[in-house]
mmCIF file with all atom_site columns, C-alpha atoms in Angstrom:
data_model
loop_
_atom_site.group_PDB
_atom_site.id
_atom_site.type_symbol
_atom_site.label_atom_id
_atom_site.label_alt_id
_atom_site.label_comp_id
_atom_site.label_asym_id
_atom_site.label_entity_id
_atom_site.label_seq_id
_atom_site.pdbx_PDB_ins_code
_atom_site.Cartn_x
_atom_site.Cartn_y
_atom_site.Cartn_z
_atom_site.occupancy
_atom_site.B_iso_or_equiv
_atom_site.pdbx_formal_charge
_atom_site.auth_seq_id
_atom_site.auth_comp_id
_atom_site.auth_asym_id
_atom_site.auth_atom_id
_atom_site.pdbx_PDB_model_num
ATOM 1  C CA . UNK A 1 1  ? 8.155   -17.873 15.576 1.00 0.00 ? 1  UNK A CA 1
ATOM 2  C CA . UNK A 1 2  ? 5.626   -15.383 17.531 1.00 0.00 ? 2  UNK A CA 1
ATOM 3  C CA . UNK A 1 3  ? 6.145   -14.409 21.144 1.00 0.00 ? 3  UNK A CA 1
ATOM 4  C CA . UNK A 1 4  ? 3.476   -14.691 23.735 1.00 0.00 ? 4  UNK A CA 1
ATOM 5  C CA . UNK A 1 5  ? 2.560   -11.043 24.833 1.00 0.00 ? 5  UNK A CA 1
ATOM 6  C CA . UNK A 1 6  ? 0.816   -10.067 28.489 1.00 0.00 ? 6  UNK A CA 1
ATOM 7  C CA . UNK A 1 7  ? -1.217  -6.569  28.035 1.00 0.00 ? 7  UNK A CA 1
ATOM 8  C CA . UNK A 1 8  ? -2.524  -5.523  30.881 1.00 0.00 ? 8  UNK A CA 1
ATOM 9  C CA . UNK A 1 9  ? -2.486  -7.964  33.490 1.00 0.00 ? 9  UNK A CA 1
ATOM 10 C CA . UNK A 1 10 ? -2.348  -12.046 33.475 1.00 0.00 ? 10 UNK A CA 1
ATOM 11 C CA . UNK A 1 11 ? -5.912  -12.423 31.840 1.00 0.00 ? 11 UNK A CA 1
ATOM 12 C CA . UNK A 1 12 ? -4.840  -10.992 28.247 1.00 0.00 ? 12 UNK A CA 1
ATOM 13 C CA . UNK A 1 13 ? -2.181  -13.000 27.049 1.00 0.00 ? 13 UNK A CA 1
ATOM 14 C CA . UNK A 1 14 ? -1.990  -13.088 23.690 1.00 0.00 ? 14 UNK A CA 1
ATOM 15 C CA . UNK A 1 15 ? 0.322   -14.131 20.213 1.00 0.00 ? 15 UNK A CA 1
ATOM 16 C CA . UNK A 1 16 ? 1.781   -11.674 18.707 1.00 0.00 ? 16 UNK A CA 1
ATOM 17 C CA . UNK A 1 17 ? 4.452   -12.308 15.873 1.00 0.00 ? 17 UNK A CA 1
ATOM 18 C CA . UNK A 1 18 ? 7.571   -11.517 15.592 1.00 0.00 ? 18 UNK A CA 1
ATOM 19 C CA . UNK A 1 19 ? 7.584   -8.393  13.189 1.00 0.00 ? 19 UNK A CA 1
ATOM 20 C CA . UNK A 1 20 ? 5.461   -6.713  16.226 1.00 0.00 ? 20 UNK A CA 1
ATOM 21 C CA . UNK A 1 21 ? 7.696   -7.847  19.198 1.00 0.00 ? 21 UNK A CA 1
ATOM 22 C CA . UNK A 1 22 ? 10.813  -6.263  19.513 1.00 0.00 ? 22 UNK A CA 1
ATOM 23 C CA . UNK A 1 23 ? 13.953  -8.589  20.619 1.00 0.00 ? 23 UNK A CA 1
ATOM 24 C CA . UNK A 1 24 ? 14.421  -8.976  23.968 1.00 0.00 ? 24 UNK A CA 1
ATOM 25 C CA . UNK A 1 25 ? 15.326  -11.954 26.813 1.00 0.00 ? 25 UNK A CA 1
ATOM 26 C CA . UNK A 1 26 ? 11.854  -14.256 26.922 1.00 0.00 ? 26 UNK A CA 1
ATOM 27 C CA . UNK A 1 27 ? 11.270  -13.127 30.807 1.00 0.00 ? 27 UNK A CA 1
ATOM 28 C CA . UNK A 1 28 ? 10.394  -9.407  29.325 1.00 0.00 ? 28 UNK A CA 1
ATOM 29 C CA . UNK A 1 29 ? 7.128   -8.599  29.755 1.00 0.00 ? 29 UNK A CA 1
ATOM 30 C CA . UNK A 1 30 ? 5.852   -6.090  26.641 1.00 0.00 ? 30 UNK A CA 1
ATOM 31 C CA . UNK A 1 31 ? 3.359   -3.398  26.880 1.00 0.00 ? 31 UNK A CA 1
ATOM 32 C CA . UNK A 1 32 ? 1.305   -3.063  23.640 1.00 0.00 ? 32 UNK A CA 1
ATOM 33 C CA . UNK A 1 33 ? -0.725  0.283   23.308 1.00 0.00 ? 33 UNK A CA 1
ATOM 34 C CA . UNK A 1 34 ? -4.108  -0.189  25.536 1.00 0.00 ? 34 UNK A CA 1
ATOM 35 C CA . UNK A 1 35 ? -6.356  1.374   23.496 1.00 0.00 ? 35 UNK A CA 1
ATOM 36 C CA . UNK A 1 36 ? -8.824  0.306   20.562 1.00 0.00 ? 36 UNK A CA 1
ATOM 37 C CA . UNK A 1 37 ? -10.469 2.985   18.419 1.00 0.00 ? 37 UNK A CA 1
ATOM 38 C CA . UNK A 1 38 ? -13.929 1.031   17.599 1.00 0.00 ? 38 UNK A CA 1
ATOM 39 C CA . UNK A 1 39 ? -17.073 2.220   15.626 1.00 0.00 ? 39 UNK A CA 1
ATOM 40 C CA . UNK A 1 40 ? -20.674 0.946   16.122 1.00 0.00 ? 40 UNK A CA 1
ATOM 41 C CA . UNK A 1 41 ? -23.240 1.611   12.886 1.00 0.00 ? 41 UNK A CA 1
ATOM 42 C CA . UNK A 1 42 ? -26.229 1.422   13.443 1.00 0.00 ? 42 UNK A CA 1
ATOM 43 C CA . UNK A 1 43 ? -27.574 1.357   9.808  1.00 0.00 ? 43 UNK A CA 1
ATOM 44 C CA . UNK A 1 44 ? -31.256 2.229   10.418 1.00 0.00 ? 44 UNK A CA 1
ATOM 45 C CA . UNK A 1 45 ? -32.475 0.161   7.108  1.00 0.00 ? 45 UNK A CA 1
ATOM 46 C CA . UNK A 1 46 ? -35.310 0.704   5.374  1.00 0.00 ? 46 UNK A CA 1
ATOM 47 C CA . UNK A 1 47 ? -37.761 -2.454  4.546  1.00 0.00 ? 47 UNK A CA 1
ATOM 48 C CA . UNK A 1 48 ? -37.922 -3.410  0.763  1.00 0.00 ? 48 UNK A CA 1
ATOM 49 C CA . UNK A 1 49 ? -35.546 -0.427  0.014  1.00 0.00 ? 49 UNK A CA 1
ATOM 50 C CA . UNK A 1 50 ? -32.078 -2.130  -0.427 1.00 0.00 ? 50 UNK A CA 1
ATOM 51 C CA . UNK A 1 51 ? -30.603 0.288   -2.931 1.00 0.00 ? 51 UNK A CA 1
ATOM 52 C CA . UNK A 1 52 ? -31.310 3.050   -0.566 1.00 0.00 ? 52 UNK A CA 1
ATOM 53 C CA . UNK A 1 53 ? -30.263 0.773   2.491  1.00 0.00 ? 53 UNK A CA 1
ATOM 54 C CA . UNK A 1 54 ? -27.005 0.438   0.222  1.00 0.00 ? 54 UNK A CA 1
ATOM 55 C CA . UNK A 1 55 ? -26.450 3.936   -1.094 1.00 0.00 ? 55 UNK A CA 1
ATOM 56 C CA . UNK A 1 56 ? -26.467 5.092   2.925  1.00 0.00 ? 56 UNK A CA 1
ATOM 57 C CA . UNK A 1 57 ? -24.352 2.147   4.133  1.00 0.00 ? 57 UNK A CA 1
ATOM 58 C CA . UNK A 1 58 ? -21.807 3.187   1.430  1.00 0.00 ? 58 UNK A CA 1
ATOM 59 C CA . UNK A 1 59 ? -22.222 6.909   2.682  1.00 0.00 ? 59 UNK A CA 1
ATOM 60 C CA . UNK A 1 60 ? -21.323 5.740   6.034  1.00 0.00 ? 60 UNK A CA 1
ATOM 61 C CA . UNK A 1 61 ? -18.369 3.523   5.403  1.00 0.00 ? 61 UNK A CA 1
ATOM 62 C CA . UNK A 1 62 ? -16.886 6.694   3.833  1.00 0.00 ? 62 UNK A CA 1
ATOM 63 C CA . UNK A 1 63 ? -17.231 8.336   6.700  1.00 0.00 ? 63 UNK A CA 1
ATOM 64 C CA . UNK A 1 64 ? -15.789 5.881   8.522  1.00 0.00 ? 64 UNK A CA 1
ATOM 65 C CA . UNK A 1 65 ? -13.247 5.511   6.706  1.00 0.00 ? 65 UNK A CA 1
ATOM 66 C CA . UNK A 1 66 ? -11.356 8.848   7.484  1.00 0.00 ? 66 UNK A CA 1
ATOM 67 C CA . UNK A 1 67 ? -11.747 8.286   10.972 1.00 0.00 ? 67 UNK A CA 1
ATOM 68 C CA . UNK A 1 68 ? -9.730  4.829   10.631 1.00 0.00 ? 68 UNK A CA 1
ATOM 69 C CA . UNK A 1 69 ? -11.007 2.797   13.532 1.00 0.00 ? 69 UNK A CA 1
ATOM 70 C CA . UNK A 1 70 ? -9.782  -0.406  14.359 1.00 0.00 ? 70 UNK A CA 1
ATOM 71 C CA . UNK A 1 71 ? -12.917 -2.284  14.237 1.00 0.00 ? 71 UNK A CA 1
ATOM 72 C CA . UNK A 1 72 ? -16.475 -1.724  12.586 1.00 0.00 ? 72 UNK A CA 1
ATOM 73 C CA . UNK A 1 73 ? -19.637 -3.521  14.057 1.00 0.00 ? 73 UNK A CA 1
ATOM 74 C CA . UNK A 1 74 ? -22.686 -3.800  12.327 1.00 0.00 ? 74 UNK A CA 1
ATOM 75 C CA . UNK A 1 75 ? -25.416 -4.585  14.438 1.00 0.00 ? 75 UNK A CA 1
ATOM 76 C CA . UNK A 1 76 ? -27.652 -5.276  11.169 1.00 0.00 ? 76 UNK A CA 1
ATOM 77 C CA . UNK A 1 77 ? -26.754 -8.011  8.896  1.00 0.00 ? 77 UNK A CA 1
ATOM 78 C CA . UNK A 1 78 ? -29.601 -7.625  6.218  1.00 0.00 ? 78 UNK A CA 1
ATOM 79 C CA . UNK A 1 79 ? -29.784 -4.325  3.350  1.00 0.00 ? 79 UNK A CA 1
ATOM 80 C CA . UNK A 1 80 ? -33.777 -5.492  2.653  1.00 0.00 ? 80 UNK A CA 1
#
């Protein structure tokens, strides 16, 4: 069973299980680290080009890659 898990104030409560939470009394409140590396792509497709849209979205997510961010958004959902 998880532990409930205040970061940051009283508004960001959140579950955490129990391989993250290290044992202590249930009054303890835990600090988790504050920060969130995040990457926005904007993919810049092409229109009726999806091999090329692909070939530079590939590019990209190798780039990304060795940066290791904890999330990716994609503002563009389409290749075509």
């Amino acid at each position: 069973m998880g532990n409930w898990v205040t970061v940051n104030g009283p508004s960001s409560t959140v579950y955490c299980p129990p391989s993250i939470v290290p044992r202590r009394p249930p009054s303890t409140v835990y600090r988790l680290p504050s920060t969130m590396r995040l990457c926005l792509i904007p993919l810049k497709t092409i229109p009726r080009r999806p091999r090329r849209n692909w070939r530079r979205f590939q590019s990209v997510m190798e780039s990304v890659g060795t940066r290791k961010p904890d999330l990716v958004c994609l503002p563009e959902c389409a290749f075509t």
